CSV table of C-alpha atoms and ligand atoms in Angstrom, one decimal:
chain,number,residue,atom,x,y,z
A,1,UNK,CA,108.9,66.7,57.7
A,2,UNK,CA,110.9,66.4,54.5
A,3,UNK,CA,108.0,67.2,52.2
A,4,UNK,CA,106.3,70.5,51.6
A,5,UNK,CA,102.9,70.1,53.3
A,6,UNK,CA,99.7,71.9,52.9
A,7,UNK,CA,98.1,72.0,56.3
A,8,UNK,CA,94.9,73.8,57.0
A,9,UNK,CA,95.4,76.6,59.6
A,10,UNK,CA,93.8,75.3,62.8
A,11,UNK,CA,91.1,76.9,64.9
A,12,UNK,CA,91.8,77.9,68.5
A,13,UNK,CA,89.6,76.6,71.3
A,14,UNK,CA,89.5,76.5,75.0
A,15,UNK,CA,91.1,73.4,76.4
A,16,UNK,CA,91.0,73.0,80.2
A,17,UNK,CA,91.1,76.7,80.5
A,18,UNK,CA,93.9,77.3,78.0
A,19,UNK,CA,93.7,78.4,74.4
A,20,UNK,CA,95.0,75.6,72.2
A,21,UNK,CA,94.9,74.1,68.7
A,22,UNK,CA,94.3,70.5,68.0
A,23,UNK,CA,97.9,69.8,66.8
A,24,UNK,CA,98.9,70.1,70.4
A,25,UNK,CA,95.9,68.4,72.1
A,26,UNK,CA,95.2,65.4,69.8
A,27,UNK,CA,97.7,63.2,71.6
A,28,UNK,CA,96.6,64.4,75.0
A,29,UNK,CA,96.0,61.0,76.6
A,30,UNK,CA,99.3,59.6,75.4
A,31,UNK,CA,101.1,62.7,76.5
A,32,UNK,CA,99.5,62.6,79.9
A,33,UNK,CA,100.5,58.9,80.3
A,34,UNK,CA,104.0,59.5,79.1
A,35,UNK,CA,106.5,57.6,81.2
A,36,UNK,CA,109.4,59.9,82.0
A,37,UNK,CA,112.8,58.6,83.2
A,38,UNK,CA,114.7,60.2,86.1
A,39,UNK,CA,117.4,61.5,83.8
A,40,UNK,CA,115.0,63.1,81.3
A,41,UNK,CA,115.5,66.8,80.9
A,42,UNK,CA,112.5,68.9,80.1
A,43,UNK,CA,112.9,72.3,78.4
A,44,UNK,CA,109.8,74.3,78.8
A,45,UNK,CA,108.9,77.7,77.4
A,46,UNK,CA,106.1,79.9,76.2
A,47,UNK,CA,106.5,79.7,72.4
A,48,UNK,CA,109.2,82.0,71.0
A,49,UNK,CA,111.0,82.6,74.3
A,50,UNK,CA,114.2,80.9,73.1
A,51,UNK,CA,113.3,77.2,73.1
A,52,UNK,CA,115.6,76.4,70.2
A,53,UNK,CA,118.5,78.3,71.6
A,54,UNK,CA,118.1,76.5,75.0
A,55,UNK,CA,117.6,73.2,73.3
A,56,UNK,CA,120.8,73.5,71.3
A,57,UNK,CA,122.8,74.5,74.4
A,58,UNK,CA,121.5,71.4,76.2
A,59,UNK,CA,122.1,69.1,73.2
A,60,UNK,CA,125.7,70.4,72.8
A,61,UNK,CA,126.4,70.0,76.5
A,62,UNK,CA,125.3,66.4,76.5
A,63,UNK,CA,126.3,65.2,73.0
A,64,UNK,CA,128.6,67.8,71.4
A,65,UNK,CA,131.7,66.0,72.4
A,66,UNK,CA,130.6,62.4,72.2
A,67,UNK,CA,128.7,62.6,68.9
A,68,UNK,CA,129.8,65.5,66.7
A,69,UNK,CA,128.1,63.9,63.6
A,70,UNK,CA,124.8,64.4,65.4
A,71,UNK,CA,125.3,68.2,65.0
A,72,UNK,CA,125.7,68.0,61.2
A,73,UNK,CA,123.1,65.4,60.4
A,74,UNK,CA,120.1,65.6,62.7
A,75,UNK,CA,117.9,68.7,62.8
A,76,UNK,CA,117.5,70.1,66.3
A,77,UNK,CA,113.7,69.3,66.3
A,78,UNK,CA,114.5,65.6,65.9
A,79,UNK,CA,117.2,65.7,68.6
A,80,UNK,CA,114.9,67.4,71.1
A,81,UNK,CA,111.3,66.1,70.4
A,82,UNK,CA,108.3,68.3,71.0
A,83,UNK,CA,106.3,66.4,73.5
A,84,UNK,CA,102.8,67.4,72.6
A,85,UNK,CA,103.0,67.8,68.8
A,86,UNK,CA,100.7,65.7,66.7
A,87,UNK,CA,100.6,66.5,63.0
A,88,UNK,CA,99.0,63.9,60.7
A,89,UNK,CA,101.4,61.7,58.8
A,90,UNK,CA,104.4,62.9,60.8
A,91,UNK,CA,105.9,61.1,63.8
A,92,UNK,CA,104.3,62.4,66.9
A,93,UNK,CA,106.4,64.0,69.7
A,94,UNK,CA,105.6,61.1,71.9
A,95,UNK,CA,106.7,58.5,69.4
A,96,UNK,CA,109.8,60.5,68.8
A,97,UNK,CA,110.6,60.8,72.5
A,98,UNK,CA,110.0,57.1,73.0
A,99,UNK,CA,112.3,56.1,70.2
A,100,UNK,CA,115.2,58.4,71.1
A,101,UNK,CA,118.3,56.2,71.1
A,102,UNK,CA,120.4,58.5,73.3
A,103,UNK,CA,120.4,59.3,77.0
A,104,UNK,CA,119.6,61.7,78.6
A,105,UNK,CA,116.5,62.4,76.6
A,106,UNK,CA,116.0,66.2,76.1
A,107,UNK,CA,112.3,66.9,75.6
A,108,UNK,CA,110.7,70.2,74.7
A,109,UNK,CA,107.3,71.4,75.7
A,110,UNK,CA,105.3,74.6,75.5
A,111,UNK,CA,102.7,73.4,78.1
A,112,UNK,CA,101.7,75.6,80.9
A,113,UNK,CA,103.0,74.0,84.1
A,114,UNK,CA,99.7,72.4,85.0
A,115,UNK,CA,99.7,70.4,81.7
A,116,UNK,CA,103.1,68.7,82.3
A,117,UNK,CA,102.6,64.9,82.5
A,118,UNK,CA,102.7,63.7,86.1
A,119,UNK,CA,105.6,61.2,85.7
A,120,UNK,CA,108.0,64.1,85.1
A,121,UNK,CA,107.2,65.3,88.6
A,122,UNK,CA,107.2,61.8,90.1
A,123,UNK,CA,110.6,61.1,88.5
A,124,UNK,CA,112.0,64.4,89.8
A,125,UNK,CA,113.2,65.3,86.3
A,126,UNK,CA,115.3,68.3,85.8
A,127,UNK,CA,113.5,71.1,84.0
A,128,UNK,CA,114.9,74.1,82.3
A,129,UNK,CA,112.4,77.0,81.8
A,130,UNK,CA,113.3,79.9,79.4
A,131,UNK,CA,111.3,83.1,79.7
A,132,UNK,CA,111.4,86.2,77.5
A,133,UNK,CA,110.0,89.6,78.1
A,134,UNK,CA,106.4,89.9,77.0
A,135,UNK,CA,106.9,92.6,74.4
A,136,UNK,CA,109.6,90.9,72.4
A,137,UNK,CA,107.9,87.5,72.9
A,138,UNK,CA,104.7,88.9,71.4
A,139,UNK,CA,106.5,90.3,68.4
A,140,UNK,CA,108.4,87.1,67.8
A,141,UNK,CA,105.2,85.1,68.1
A,142,UNK,CA,103.4,87.4,65.7
A,143,UNK,CA,105.9,86.8,62.9
A,144,UNK,CA,106.0,83.1,63.7
A,145,UNK,CA,102.2,82.8,63.3
A,146,UNK,CA,102.5,84.5,60.0
A,147,UNK,CA,104.8,81.9,58.6
A,148,UNK,CA,103.9,78.7,60.4
A,149,UNK,CA,100.9,76.9,58.9
A,150,UNK,CA,100.5,74.8,62.1
A,151,UNK,CA,99.4,78.1,63.8
A,152,UNK,CA,96.3,80.1,63.4
A,153,UNK,CA,96.6,83.1,61.1
A,154,UNK,CA,97.7,86.0,63.3
A,155,UNK,CA,95.6,88.7,61.6
A,156,UNK,CA,96.8,92.3,61.8
A,157,UNK,CA,99.3,93.5,64.4
A,158,UNK,CA,96.8,95.5,66.5
A,159,UNK,CA,94.3,92.7,66.9
A,160,UNK,CA,97.2,90.3,67.7
A,161,UNK,CA,98.5,92.7,70.3
A,162,UNK,CA,95.1,92.6,72.1
A,163,UNK,CA,94.8,88.9,71.8
A,164,UNK,CA,98.2,88.5,73.5
A,165,UNK,CA,97.0,90.6,76.4
A,166,UNK,CA,93.8,88.5,76.7
A,167,UNK,CA,95.8,85.3,76.6
A,168,UNK,CA,94.0,84.1,73.4
A,169,UNK,CA,97.0,82.7,71.6
A,170,UNK,CA,98.1,79.1,71.3
A,171,UNK,CA,99.4,77.8,74.7
A,172,UNK,CA,97.3,80.5,76.4
A,173,UNK,CA,98.3,83.5,78.4
A,174,UNK,CA,102.0,84.5,78.5
A,175,UNK,CA,101.3,86.0,81.9
A,176,UNK,CA,99.9,82.8,83.4
A,177,UNK,CA,102.7,80.8,81.7
A,178,UNK,CA,105.7,82.7,83.1
A,179,UNK,CA,104.1,83.2,86.5
A,180,UNK,CA,102.9,79.7,87.1
A,181,UNK,CA,106.2,78.2,86.2
A,182,UNK,CA,107.9,80.7,88.4
A,183,UNK,CA,105.6,79.8,91.3
A,184,UNK,CA,106.2,76.1,90.8
A,185,UNK,CA,109.9,76.6,91.6
A,186,UNK,CA,109.0,77.3,95.2
A,187,UNK,CA,107.7,73.7,95.7
A,188,UNK,CA,109.7,71.8,93.0
A,189,UNK,CA,113.4,72.6,93.3
A,190,UNK,CA,114.5,70.9,90.1
A,191,UNK,CA,113.5,73.8,87.9
A,192,UNK,CA,116.2,76.2,86.5
A,193,UNK,CA,114.5,79.4,85.4
A,194,UNK,CA,116.4,81.3,82.7
A,195,UNK,CA,115.8,84.6,80.9
A,196,UNK,CA,116.3,85.2,77.2
A,197,UNK,CA,117.6,88.7,78.0
A,198,UNK,CA,120.3,87.3,80.4
A,199,UNK,CA,121.4,84.9,77.6
A,200,UNK,CA,121.7,87.8,75.2
A,201,UNK,CA,123.7,89.8,77.7
A,202,UNK,CA,126.1,87.1,78.7
A,203,UNK,CA,125.7,83.7,77.1
A,204,UNK,CA,128.8,82.3,78.8
A,205,UNK,CA,127.6,83.3,82.3
A,206,UNK,CA,124.2,81.7,81.6
A,207,UNK,CA,125.7,78.5,80.3
A,208,UNK,CA,127.8,78.3,83.5
A,209,UNK,CA,124.7,78.7,85.7
A,210,UNK,CA,123.0,76.1,83.6
A,211,UNK,CA,125.9,73.7,84.0
A,212,UNK,CA,125.9,74.2,87.7
A,213,UNK,CA,122.2,73.2,87.8
A,214,UNK,CA,122.8,70.2,85.6
A,215,UNK,CA,125.9,69.1,87.5
A,216,UNK,CA,128.1,69.4,84.4
A,217,UNK,CA,131.6,70.8,84.1
A,218,UNK,CA,132.6,71.2,80.4
A,219,UNK,CA,136.2,72.0,79.6
A,220,UNK,CA,137.1,75.5,78.5
A,221,UNK,CA,137.5,74.2,75.0
A,222,UNK,CA,134.1,72.5,75.0
A,223,UNK,CA,132.5,75.6,76.4
A,224,UNK,CA,134.1,77.7,73.6
A,225,UNK,CA,132.8,75.4,71.0
A,226,UNK,CA,129.3,75.5,72.5
A,227,UNK,CA,129.4,79.3,72.7
A,228,UNK,CA,130.4,79.4,69.0
A,229,UNK,CA,127.7,77.0,67.9
A,230,UNK,CA,124.9,78.8,69.6
A,231,UNK,CA,125.6,82.3,68.4
A,232,UNK,CA,122.6,83.7,66.5
A,233,UNK,CA,124.5,84.0,63.2
A,234,UNK,CA,125.8,80.5,63.3
A,235,UNK,CA,122.5,79.0,64.2
A,236,UNK,CA,120.9,81.0,61.4
A,237,UNK,CA,123.4,79.6,58.9
A,238,UNK,CA,123.1,76.1,60.2
A,239,UNK,CA,120.4,74.1,58.4
A,240,UNK,CA,120.3,71.7,61.4
A,241,UNK,CA,119.2,74.5,63.7
A,242,UNK,CA,117.4,77.1,61.5
A,243,UNK,CA,114.3,75.1,60.7
A,244,UNK,CA,114.8,75.5,57.0
A,245,UNK,CA,114.1,71.7,56.7
A,246,UNK,CA,110.8,72.0,58.5
A,247,UNK,CA,108.3,72.5,55.8
A,248,UNK,CA,105.2,73.7,57.5
A,249,UNK,CA,106.9,77.1,57.6
A,250,UNK,CA,107.0,79.6,54.8
A,251,UNK,CA,110.4,81.3,54.9
A,252,UNK,CA,109.2,83.7,52.2
A,253,UNK,CA,107.0,85.3,54.8
A,254,UNK,CA,109.5,85.3,57.7
A,255,UNK,CA,112.4,83.2,58.9
A,256,UNK,CA,112.6,81.1,62.0
A,257,UNK,CA,115.9,82.7,63.1
A,258,UNK,CA,114.4,86.1,62.5
A,259,UNK,CA,116.3,88.8,64.5
A,260,UNK,CA,117.4,87.4,67.8
A,261,UNK,CA,117.4,90.7,69.7
A,262,UNK,CA,116.1,92.3,72.8
A,263,UNK,CA,114.0,95.4,72.0
A,264,UNK,CA,112.6,94.7,68.6
A,265,UNK,CA,109.2,95.5,70.2
A,266,UNK,CA,110.2,99.2,69.7
A,267,UNK,CA,109.8,98.7,66.0
A,268,UNK,CA,106.3,97.3,66.4
A,269,UNK,CA,104.6,99.0,69.4
A,270,UNK,CA,103.0,102.4,68.8
A,271,UNK,CA,103.3,104.8,71.7
A,272,UNK,CA,99.6,104.3,72.4
A,273,UNK,CA,99.9,100.5,72.4
A,274,UNK,CA,102.9,100.8,74.7
A,275,UNK,CA,100.9,102.8,77.2
A,276,UNK,CA,98.0,100.5,77.1
A,277,UNK,CA,100.3,97.5,77.4
A,278,UNK,CA,102.2,98.9,80.5
A,279,UNK,CA,99.0,99.7,82.3
A,280,UNK,CA,97.6,96.3,81.8
A,281,UNK,CA,100.9,94.6,82.6
A,282,UNK,CA,101.0,96.2,86.1
A,283,UNK,CA,97.7,94.6,86.9
A,284,UNK,CA,98.6,91.2,85.7
A,285,UNK,CA,102.2,90.9,87.0
A,286,UNK,CA,101.7,91.3,90.7
A,287,UNK,CA,104.5,89.0,91.9
A,288,UNK,CA,107.4,91.4,92.0
A,289,UNK,CA,109.9,88.7,92.6
A,290,UNK,CA,109.6,88.0,88.8
A,291,UNK,CA,111.1,90.8,86.8
A,292,UNK,CA,111.7,91.1,83.1
A,293,UNK,CA,114.0,93.4,81.1
A,294,UNK,CA,112.8,94.9,77.8
A,295,UNK,CA,116.2,96.2,77.0
A,296,UNK,CA,119.7,95.2,77.9
B,1,A3P,P1,113.0,86.5,67.0
B,1,A3P,O1,111.7,86.2,66.3
B,1,A3P,O2,112.8,87.7,67.9
B,1,A3P,O3,114.1,86.7,66.2
B,1,A3P,P2,111.8,79.6,69.9
B,1,A3P,O4,113.0,78.8,69.7
B,1,A3P,O5,111.3,79.5,71.3
B,1,A3P,O6,110.8,79.4,68.9
B,1,A3P,O7,112.2,81.2,69.9
B,1,A3P,C1,112.6,81.8,68.6
B,1,A3P,C2,113.2,83.1,68.9
B,1,A3P,O8,114.5,83.0,69.5
B,1,A3P,C3,113.4,83.9,67.7
B,1,A3P,O9,113.3,85.3,68.1
B,1,A3P,C4,114.8,83.6,67.3
B,1,A3P,O10,115.5,84.4,66.4
B,1,A3P,C5,115.5,83.6,68.7
B,1,A3P,N1,116.7,82.9,68.8
B,1,A3P,C6,117.0,81.6,68.4
B,1,A3P,N2,118.3,81.3,68.6
B,1,A3P,C7,118.9,82.4,69.1
B,1,A3P,C8,120.2,82.8,69.4
B,1,A3P,N3,121.2,81.9,69.3
B,1,A3P,N4,120.4,84.0,69.9
B,1,A3P,C9,119.4,84.9,70.0
B,1,A3P,N5,118.2,84.7,69.7
B,1,A3P,C10,117.9,83.4,69.2
């Protein structure tokens, strides 16, 4: 994606019950037939929940020490391929994943759990799910849709707000996404479910928990280096992690590493919107074992 590209903004449509755009369904058959390996690691998220943050942590844990040059020469989106992406004249996520020279392969997806190719389950792959509270996730997604030409135009904030609640955004309903991945954990134990807000509160603690899940034990020095590398300001400065080289995005409209905070929703939600949102939220989020924080 080295060149500036003029892509038409895509239309949304219903795809097996989930709102999608063709950039993420055009390689459906290939994606569904993808052959996972037992040591593949899948990082799954609803868009804008902290995918890049989680991806960089994983990449540093596995390759930070052995190949430091990777950190300064390969953009994060090439180190961690996006499974379902298919943009004309760009290497597809599948092709990228299949040509990764390193092991383990860390692969990213925004699929709702029911779309994950079956071989990931058959191979009992480790999966890391990152979830972010609905309000901040919505705000982040709104700004992303403004600047990313692979996404439909978001329209105005109030209509976006309602479309979020209806689940009519790319990759479908946030509510279904976070709940169905959460439910899957009951029957598939190889899922580590993380929260963006916990990572903000104590990144080190969350890295420790992640390491326990992965069976890794980095040295104190390694961990310090990772903590430094994944700080918001450092990721924002770093051209290998800030998406400045990914030219379907217009940074004049908004940046990829935008704010990195919990609670920015307060700058966007009106009092009336917040009331409407809360009322609706209670009806949709009936599994009280899954709890989100909208401030830390
Ligand atoms: P904001 O738009 O709220 O700033 P994704 O990687 O899933 O697309 O998510 C992007 C969101 O995660 C953006 O949120 C981005 O700023 C935030 N983010 C990325 N790296 C971060 C970090 N190291 N610390 C905090 N937030 C981070």
